[in-house]
Coordinates of C-alpha atoms in Angstrom, one line a residue:
X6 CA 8.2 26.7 13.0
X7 CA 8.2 25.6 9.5
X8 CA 6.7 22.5 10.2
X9 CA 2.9 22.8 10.7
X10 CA 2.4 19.3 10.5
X11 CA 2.1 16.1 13.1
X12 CA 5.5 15.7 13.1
X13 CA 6.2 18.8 15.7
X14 CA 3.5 17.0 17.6
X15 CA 5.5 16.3 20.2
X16 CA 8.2 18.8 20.4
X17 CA 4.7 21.5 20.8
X18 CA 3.6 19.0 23.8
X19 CA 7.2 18.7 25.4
X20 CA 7.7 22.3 25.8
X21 CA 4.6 22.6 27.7
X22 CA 4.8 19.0 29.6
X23 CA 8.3 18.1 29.3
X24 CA 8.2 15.1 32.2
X25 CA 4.9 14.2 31.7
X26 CA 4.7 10.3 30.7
X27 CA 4.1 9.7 26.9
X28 CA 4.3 6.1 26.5
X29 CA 4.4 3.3 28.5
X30 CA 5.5 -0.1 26.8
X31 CA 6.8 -3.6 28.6
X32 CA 7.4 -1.9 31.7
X33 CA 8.8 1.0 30.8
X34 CA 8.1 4.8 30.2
X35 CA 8.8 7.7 28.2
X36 CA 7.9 11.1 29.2
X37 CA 7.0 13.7 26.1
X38 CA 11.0 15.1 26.2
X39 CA 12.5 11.4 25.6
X40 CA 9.7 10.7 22.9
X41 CA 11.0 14.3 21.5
X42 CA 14.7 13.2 21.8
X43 CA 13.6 9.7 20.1
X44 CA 12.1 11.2 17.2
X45 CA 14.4 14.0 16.5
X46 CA 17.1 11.1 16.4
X47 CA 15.0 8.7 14.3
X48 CA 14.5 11.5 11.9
X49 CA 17.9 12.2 11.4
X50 CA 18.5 8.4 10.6
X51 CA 16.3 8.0 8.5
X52 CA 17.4 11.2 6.6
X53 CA 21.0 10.0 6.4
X54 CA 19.7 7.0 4.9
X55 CA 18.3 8.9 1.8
X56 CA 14.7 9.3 3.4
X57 CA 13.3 12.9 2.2
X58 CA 10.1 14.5 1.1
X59 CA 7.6 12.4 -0.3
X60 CA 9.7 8.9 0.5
X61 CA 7.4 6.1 2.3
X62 CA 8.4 4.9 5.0
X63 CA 6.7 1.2 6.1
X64 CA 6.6 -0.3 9.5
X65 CA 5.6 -3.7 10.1
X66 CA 4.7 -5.1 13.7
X67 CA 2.7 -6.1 16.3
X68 CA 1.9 -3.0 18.5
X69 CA 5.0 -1.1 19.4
X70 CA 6.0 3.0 20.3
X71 CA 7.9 2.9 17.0
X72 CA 4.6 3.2 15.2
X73 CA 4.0 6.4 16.5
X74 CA 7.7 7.3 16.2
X75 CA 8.2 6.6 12.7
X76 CA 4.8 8.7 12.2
X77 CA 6.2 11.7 13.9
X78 CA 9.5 11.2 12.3
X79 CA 8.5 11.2 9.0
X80 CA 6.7 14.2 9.7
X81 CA 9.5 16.1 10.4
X82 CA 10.9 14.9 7.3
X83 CA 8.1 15.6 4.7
X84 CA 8.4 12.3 4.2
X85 CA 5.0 9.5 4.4
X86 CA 4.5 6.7 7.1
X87 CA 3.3 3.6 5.8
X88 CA 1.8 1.3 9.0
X89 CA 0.9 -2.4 7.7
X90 CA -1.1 -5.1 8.7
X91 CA 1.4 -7.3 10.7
X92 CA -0.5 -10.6 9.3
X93 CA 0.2 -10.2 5.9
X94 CA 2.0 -12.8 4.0
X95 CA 4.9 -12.3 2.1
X96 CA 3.3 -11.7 -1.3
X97 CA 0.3 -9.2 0.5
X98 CA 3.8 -7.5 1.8
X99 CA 5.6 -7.3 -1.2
X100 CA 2.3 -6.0 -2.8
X101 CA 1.8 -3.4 -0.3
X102 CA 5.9 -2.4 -0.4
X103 CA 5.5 -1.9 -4.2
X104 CA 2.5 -0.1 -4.5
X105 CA 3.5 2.1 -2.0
X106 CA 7.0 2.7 -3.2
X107 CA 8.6 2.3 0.6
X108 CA 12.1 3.1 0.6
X109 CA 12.4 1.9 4.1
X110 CA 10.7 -0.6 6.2
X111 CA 10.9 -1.4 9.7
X112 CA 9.8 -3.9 11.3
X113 CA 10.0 -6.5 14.2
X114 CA 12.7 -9.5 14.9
X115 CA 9.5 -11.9 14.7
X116 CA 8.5 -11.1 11.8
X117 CA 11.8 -10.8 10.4
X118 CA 11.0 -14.4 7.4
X119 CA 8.5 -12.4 5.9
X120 CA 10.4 -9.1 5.9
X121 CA 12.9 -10.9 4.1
X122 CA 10.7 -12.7 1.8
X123 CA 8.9 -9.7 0.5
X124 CA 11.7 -7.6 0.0
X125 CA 13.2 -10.0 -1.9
X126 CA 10.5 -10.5 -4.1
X127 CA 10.1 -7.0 -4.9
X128 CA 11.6 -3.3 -4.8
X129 CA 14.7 -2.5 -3.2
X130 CA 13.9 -1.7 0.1
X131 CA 16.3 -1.0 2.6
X132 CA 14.8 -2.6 6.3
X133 CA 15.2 -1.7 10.0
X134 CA 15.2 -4.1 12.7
X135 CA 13.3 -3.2 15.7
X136 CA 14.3 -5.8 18.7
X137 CA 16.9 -8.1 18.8
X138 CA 20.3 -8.7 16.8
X139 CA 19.6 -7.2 13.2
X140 CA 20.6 -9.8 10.4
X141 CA 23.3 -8.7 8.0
X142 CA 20.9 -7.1 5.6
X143 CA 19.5 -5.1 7.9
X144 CA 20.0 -2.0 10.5
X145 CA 18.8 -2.0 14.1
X146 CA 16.5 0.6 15.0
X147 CA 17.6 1.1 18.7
X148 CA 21.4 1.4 17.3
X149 CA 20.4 3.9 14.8
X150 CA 18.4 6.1 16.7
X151 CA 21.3 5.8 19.8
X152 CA 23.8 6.9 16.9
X153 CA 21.7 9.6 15.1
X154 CA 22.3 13.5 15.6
X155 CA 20.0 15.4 17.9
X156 CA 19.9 18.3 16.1
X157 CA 16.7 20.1 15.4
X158 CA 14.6 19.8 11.8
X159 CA 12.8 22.4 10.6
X160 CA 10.9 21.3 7.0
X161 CA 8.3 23.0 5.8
X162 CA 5.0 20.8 5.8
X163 CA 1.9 21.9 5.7
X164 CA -1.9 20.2 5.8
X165 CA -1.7 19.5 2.4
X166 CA 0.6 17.1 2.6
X167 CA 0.2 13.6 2.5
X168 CA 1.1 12.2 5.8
X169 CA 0.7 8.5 5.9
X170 CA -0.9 5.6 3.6
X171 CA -2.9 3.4 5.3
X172 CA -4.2 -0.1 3.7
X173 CA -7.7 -0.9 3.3
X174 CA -8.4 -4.3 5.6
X175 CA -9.2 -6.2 2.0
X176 CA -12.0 -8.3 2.7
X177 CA -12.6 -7.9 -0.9
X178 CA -10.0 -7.7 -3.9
X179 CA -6.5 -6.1 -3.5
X180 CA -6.0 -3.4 -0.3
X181 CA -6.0 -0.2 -1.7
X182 CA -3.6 2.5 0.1
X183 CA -6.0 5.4 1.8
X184 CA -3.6 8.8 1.5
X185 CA -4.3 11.2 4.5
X186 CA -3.0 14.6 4.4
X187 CA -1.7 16.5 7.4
X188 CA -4.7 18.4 7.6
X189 CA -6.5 15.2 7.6
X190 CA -5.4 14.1 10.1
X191 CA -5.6 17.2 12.6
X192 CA -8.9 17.6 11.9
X193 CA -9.4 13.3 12.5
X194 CA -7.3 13.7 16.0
X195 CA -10.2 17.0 16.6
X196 CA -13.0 15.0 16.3
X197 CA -12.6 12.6 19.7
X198 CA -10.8 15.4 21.2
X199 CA -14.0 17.5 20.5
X200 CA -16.7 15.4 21.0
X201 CA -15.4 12.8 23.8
X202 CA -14.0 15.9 26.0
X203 CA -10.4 14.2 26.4
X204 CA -8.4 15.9 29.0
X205 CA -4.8 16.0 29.8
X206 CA -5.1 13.4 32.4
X207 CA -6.2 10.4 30.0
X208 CA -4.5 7.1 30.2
X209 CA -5.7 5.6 27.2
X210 CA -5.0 2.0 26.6
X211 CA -4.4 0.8 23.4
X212 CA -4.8 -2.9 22.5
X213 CA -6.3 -2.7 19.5
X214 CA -3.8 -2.9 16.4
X215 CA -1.9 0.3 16.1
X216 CA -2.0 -0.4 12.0
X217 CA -5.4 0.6 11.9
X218 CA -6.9 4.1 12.2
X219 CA -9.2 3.5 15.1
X220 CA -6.5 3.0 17.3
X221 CA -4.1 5.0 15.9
X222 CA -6.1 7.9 14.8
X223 CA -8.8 8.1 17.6
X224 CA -6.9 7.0 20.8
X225 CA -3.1 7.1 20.6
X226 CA -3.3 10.6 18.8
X227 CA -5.8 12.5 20.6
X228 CA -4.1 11.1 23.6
X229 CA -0.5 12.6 23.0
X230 CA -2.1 15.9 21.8
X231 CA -3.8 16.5 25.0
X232 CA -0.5 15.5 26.9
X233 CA -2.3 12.3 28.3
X234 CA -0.4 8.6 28.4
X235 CA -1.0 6.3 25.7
X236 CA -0.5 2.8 27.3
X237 CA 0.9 0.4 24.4
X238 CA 0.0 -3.7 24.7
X239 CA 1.2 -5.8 21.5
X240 CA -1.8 -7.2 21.5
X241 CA -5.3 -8.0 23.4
X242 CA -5.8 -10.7 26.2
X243 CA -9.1 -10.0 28.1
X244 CA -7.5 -10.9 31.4
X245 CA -4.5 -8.8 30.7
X246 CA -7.0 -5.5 29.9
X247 CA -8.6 -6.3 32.9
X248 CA -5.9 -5.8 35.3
X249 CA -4.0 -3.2 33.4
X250 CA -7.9 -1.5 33.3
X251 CA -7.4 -1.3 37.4
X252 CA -3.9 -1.1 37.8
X253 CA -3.0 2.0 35.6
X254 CA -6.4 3.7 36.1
X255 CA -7.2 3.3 32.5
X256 CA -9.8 6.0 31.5
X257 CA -10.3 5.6 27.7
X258 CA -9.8 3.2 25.1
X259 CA -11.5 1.6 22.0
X260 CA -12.8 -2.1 21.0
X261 CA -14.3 -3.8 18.8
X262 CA -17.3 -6.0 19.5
X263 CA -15.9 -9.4 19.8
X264 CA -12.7 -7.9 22.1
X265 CA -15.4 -6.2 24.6
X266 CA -17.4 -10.0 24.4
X267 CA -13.9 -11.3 25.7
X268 CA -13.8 -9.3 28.5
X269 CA -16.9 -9.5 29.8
X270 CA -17.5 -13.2 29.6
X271 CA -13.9 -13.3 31.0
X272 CA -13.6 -14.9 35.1
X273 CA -12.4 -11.6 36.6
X274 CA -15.0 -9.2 35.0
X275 CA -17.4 -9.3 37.6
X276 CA -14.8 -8.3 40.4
X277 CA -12.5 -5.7 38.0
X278 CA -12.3 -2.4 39.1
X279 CA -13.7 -0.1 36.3
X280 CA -14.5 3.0 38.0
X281 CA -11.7 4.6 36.0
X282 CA -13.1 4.4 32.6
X283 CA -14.5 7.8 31.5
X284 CA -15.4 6.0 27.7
X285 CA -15.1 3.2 25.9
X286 CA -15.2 3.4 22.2
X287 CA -17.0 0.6 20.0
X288 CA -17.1 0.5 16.5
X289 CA -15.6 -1.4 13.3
X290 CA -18.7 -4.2 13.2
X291 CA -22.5 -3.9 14.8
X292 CA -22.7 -3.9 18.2
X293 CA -24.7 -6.5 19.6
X294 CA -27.3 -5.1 22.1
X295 CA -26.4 -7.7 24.6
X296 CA -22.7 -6.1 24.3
X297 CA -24.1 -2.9 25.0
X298 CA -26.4 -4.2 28.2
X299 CA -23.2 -5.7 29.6
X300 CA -20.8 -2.7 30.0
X301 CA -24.0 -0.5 31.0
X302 CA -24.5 -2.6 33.8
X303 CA -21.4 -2.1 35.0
X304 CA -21.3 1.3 35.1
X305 CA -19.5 1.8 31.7
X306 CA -21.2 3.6 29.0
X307 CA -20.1 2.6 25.9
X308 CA -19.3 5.4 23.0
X309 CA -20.4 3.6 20.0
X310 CA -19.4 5.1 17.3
X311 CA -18.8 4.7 12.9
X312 CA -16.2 5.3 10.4
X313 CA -13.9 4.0 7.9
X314 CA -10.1 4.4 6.9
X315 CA -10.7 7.0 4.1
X316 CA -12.7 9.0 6.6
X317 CA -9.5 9.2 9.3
X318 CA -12.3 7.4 10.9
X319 CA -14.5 8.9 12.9
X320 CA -18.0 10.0 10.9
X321 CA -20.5 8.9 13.4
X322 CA -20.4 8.9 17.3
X323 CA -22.6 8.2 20.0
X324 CA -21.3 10.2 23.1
X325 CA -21.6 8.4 26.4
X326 CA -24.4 11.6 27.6
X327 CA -26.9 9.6 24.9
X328 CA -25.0 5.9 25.2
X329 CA -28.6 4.9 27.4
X330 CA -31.1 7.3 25.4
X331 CA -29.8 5.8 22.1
X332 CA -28.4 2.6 22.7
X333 CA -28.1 1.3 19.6
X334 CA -27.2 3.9 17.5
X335 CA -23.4 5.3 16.3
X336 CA -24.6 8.7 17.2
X337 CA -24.4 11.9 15.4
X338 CA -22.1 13.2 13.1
X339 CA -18.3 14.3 14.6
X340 CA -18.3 17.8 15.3
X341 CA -16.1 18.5 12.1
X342 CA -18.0 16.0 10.4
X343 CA -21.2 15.8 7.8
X344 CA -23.3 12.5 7.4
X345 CA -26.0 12.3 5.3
X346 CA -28.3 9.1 3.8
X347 CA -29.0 8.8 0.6
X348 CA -31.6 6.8 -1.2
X349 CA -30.6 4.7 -4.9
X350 CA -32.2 7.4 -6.9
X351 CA -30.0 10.2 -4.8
X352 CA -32.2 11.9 -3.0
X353 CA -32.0 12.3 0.3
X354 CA -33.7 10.1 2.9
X355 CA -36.1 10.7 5.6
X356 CA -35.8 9.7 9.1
X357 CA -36.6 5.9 9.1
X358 CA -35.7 5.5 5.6
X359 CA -32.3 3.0 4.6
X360 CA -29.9 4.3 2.6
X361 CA -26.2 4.8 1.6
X362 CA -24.4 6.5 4.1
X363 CA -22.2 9.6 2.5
X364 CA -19.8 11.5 4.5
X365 CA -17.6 15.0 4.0
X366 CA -15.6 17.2 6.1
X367 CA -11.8 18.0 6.9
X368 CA -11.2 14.7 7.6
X369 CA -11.8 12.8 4.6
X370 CA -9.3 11.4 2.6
X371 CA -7.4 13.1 0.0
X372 CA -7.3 9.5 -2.7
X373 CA -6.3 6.6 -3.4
X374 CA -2.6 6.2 -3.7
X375 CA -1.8 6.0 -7.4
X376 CA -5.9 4.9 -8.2
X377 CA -7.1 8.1 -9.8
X378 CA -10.4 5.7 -11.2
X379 CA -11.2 4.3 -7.8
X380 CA -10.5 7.5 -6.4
X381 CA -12.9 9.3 -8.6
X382 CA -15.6 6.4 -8.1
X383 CA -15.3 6.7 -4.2
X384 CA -16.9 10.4 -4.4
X385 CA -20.2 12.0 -5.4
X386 CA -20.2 14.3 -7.7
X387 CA -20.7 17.1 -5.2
X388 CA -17.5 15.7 -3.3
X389 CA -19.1 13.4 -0.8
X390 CA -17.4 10.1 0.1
X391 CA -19.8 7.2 -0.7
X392 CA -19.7 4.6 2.2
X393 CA -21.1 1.2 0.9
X394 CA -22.5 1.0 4.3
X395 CA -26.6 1.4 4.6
X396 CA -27.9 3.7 7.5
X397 CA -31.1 4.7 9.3
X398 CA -31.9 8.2 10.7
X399 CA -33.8 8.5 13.9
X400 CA -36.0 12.3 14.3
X401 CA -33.3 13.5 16.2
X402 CA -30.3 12.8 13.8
X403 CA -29.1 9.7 15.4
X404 CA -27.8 7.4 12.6
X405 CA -27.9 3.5 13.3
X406 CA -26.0 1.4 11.1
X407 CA -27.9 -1.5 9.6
X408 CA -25.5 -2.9 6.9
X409 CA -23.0 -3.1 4.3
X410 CA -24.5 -2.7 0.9
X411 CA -22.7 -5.6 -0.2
X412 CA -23.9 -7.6 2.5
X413 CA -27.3 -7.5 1.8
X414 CA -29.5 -10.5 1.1
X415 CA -32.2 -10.2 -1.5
X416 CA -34.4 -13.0 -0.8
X417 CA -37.7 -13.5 -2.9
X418 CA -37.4 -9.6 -3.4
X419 CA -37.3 -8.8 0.1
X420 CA -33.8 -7.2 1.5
X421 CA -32.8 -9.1 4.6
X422 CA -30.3 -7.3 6.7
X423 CA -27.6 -9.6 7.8
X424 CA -26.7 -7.8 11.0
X425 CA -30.5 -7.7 12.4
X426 CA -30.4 -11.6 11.9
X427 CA -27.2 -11.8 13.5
X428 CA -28.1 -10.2 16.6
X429 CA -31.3 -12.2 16.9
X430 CA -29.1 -15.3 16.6
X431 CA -27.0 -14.0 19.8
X432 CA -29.5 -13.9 22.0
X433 CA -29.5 -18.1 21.7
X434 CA -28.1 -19.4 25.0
X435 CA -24.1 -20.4 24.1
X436 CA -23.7 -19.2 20.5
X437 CA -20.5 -16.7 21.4
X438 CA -20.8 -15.6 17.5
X439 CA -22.2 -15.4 14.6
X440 CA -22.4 -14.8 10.9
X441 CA -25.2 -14.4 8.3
X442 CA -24.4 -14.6 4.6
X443 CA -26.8 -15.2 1.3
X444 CA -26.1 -18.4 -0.4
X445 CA -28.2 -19.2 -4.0
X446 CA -31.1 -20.5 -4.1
X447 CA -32.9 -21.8 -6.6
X448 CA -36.9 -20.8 -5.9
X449 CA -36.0 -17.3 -3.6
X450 CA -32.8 -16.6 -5.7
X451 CA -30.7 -15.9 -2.3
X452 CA -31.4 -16.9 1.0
X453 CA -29.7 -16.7 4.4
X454 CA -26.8 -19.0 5.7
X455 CA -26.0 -19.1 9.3
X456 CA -22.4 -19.3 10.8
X457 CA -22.1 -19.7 14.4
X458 CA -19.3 -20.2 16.7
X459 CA -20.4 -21.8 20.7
X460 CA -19.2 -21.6 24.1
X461 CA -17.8 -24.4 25.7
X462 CA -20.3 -27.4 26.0
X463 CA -23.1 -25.8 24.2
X464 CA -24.9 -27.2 21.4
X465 CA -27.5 -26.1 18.9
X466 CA -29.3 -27.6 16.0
X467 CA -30.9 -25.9 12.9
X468 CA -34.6 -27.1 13.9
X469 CA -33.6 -25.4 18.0
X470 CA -32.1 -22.4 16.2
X471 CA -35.2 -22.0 13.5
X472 CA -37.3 -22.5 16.3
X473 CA -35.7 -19.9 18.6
X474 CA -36.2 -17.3 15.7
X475 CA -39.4 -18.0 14.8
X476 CA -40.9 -15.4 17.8
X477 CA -38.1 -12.8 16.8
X478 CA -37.9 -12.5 12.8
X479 CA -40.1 -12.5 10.1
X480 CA -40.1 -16.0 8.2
X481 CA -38.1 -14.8 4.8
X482 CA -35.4 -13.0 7.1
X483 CA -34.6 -17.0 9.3
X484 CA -31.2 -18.5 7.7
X485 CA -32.2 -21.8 5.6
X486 CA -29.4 -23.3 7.0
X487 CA -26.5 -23.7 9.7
X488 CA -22.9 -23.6 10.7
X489 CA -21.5 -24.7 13.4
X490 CA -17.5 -23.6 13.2
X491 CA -14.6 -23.2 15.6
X492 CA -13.7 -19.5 14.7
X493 CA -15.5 -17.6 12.0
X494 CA -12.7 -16.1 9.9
X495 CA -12.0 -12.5 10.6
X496 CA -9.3 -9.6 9.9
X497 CA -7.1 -8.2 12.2
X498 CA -9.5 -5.5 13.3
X499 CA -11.9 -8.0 14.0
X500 CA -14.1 -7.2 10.7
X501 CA -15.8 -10.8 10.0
X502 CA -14.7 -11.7 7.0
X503 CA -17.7 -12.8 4.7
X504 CA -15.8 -12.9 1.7
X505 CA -13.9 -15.9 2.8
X506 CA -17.3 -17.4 4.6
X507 CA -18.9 -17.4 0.8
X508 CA -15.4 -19.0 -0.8
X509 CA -15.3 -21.9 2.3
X510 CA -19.3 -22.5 2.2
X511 CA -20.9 -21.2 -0.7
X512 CA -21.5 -24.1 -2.8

């Protein structure tokens, strides 16, 4: 084959596992020779409407098969997928459409007003319906692909090519499109298949948002490459996970902390079935210890683990062999993977030192699409990616992950670390979450601000808070004041948004 890139994916799988179930979505399954057919056809759609090599091609919606069908088709093509954020707004679409330079996007009925909105704003962009009766500016995706030619494509791609552009979450200043090459990507899929042992039995459920390379890149992918079942929800409801968890025999899946909080303060945790799950993968924010403690008491140990968009993700990852020795900790670096921490002066630290976590390997991203500066700023000069993120190394190489650069608090001249605070905070009886951001101050110059979110019925004061922390951190690190809010404002991966905290109640 011509085509050494992901989009023969699944033509390679379905001449070894034809019948084998692919996907499963509302109900309904597709074995690895219907996902074949689907993609072949989608291809040839998409090529008869003027898609070639080197076109984007967008998708916008909530989680749906199309994402990884519009991946693999575009692959065939030579052409790039563009997954995006199915929250944005009509002018953070119409951004993303134009900087990308989509010449199709497809998205869902539901979010049809602001598909309509942003195209209209901006480029010409021809769109794709995917459920539902298509308005008259638009195709529908299951017509096309019914109508479409199955006749093999054979384009030569090869892992230098950029497969798909992927938008930074943009907790701070405009998203900036992370380009991932074919060999990127292989080498991104390798890691979990590597270092998690995935087998050709998994049924991995993915809940997390499909737009975003943890679920994408480190589930769904490795999944269909070992000829395992990726099962698809649109979205997450802790109840819903739980029963699908012991009705489907779920055995591998990935959260963030707040969706794993859900589930285990959920009703029908303590009587769920969870024997199935071989791992669990947590990443995307700190993991609270109490999260950790949870799932271990059940029998599940939690793979945390530590990456970004630009690095496919996977960097870091705590296998579930070390999930009790290390608790705590992301874990190692991926097998194709290096990690190293890096003081301000740039040397390298020792182990219990803080510093900027770097990262290199295969996996890495290729740029920023069309941001040659940023690009260029992003990378050391001997080629390693710079993080933002502040890390600790353990004697043994285990790398915990103490902050975001950013995020940091300089308090009197003391660095206070925002996530140690926070987890100190959740251990208060009925604060469900939490928050720490610096606000000015006039005699320490910055000093901490508490946000907290309760369960129902619960109650805290500053003075019972201050009071609770006293035993646990050292006096410059306690917040100097509190929040008590009904939802602390977050992205669609979950990624607390602290940004928007310090515009709302930074004053």
């Amino acid at each position: 084959m011509l085509n050494q890139g992901t989009g023969s994916w699944v033509l390679r799988r379905g001449r070894q596992a034809p019948e084998a179930v692919a996907l499963k979505f509302r109900g309904a399954s597709l074995t690895y020779r219907q996902l074949d057919d689907r993609v072949t056809r989608l291809a040839n759609a998409l090529r008869e409407r003027g898609v070639g090599r080197g076109d984007r091609v967008a998708l916008l919606s909530a989680n749906h098969p199309a994402y990884l069908e519009a991946l693999f088709a575009s692959g065939l093509l030579g052409a790039i997928f563009v997954p995006l954020n199915a929250r944005l707004t009509a002018a953070e679409l119409s951004y993303a459409l134009d900087d990308s330079g989509a010449a199709v996007l497809i998205h869902s009925a539901a979010l049809g007003s602001v598909a309509v909105d942003a195209t209209a704003r901006g480029r010409s962009t021809q769109r794709i319906v995917l459920d539902g009766t298509p308005d008259p500016g638009a195709a529908g995706y299951e017509e096309l692909i019914a109508g479409a030619a199955a006749d093999r494509l054979d384009i030569r791609v090869t892992h230098e090519d950029p497969c798909f552009i992927m938008y930074t979450s943009g907790t701070t200043g405009r998203p900036k499109g992370v380009v991932l090459t074919h060999g990127n990507l292989v080498f991104a899929v390798m890691n979990p298949v590597v270092d998690l042992d995935l087998l050709s039995d998994e049924v991995a459920l993915v809940a997390a948002p499909l737009f975003h390379t943890a679920a994408l890149d480190f589930i769904a992918l490795p999944t269909l490459l070992k000829g395992g079942t990726v099962l698809i929800e649109e979205g997450f409801d802790a109840g819903r996970v739980l029963r699908l968890i012991a009705q489907e025999r779920v055995t591998f899946s990935f959260g963030v902390p707040t969706m794993l909080d859900a589930m285990s303060g959920h009703p029908e945790w303590a009587q769920t079935d969870l024997g199935s799950i071989r791992r669990w993968v947590v990443a995307a924010a700190p993991v609270p210890p109490r999260t950790l403690h949870a799932y271990t008491a059940r029998g599940v140990k939690l793979c945390q683990g530590y990456g970004l968009t630009e690095t496919g993700p996977g960097a870091l990852i705590l296998n579930p062999n070390d999930a009790e020795r290390k608790l705590g900790t992301a874990g190692v670096p991926h097998f194709f993977t290096d990690v190293r921490i890096v003081l301000p002066d740039g040397g390298e630290a020792c182990p219990g030192e803080r510093g900027e976590i770097q990262i290199a390997g295969p996996n890495v991203m290729k740029q920023y699409w069309n941001r040659p500066g940023e690009t260029e700023a992003a990378f050391t000069e001997d080629e390693w990616f710079r993080s933002g993120d502040v890390g600790i190394r353990d004697e043994d190489g285990f790398i915990t992950i103490v902050d975001r650069l950013k995020d940091m608090i300089i308090s009197g001249g003391e660095n206070i670390s925002p996530a140690e605070v926070e987890a100190a905070i959740l251990d208060f009886p009925g604060i469900v979450g939490c928050a720490v951001f610096g606000v000015p101050d006039e005699k320490w110059g910055e000093v901490g601000r508490a946000a907290v979110t309760l369960a129902d019925d619960a109650a805290v004061t500053e003075n019972e808070l201050f009071e609770f922390l006293v035993a646990r951190l050292a006096k410059y690190k306690i917040p100097k004041s509190l929040l008590v809010l009904d939802e602390i404002p977050r992205n669609a991966t979950g990624k607390i948004r602290k940004d928007r905290l310090r515009e709302l109640y930074v004053r």
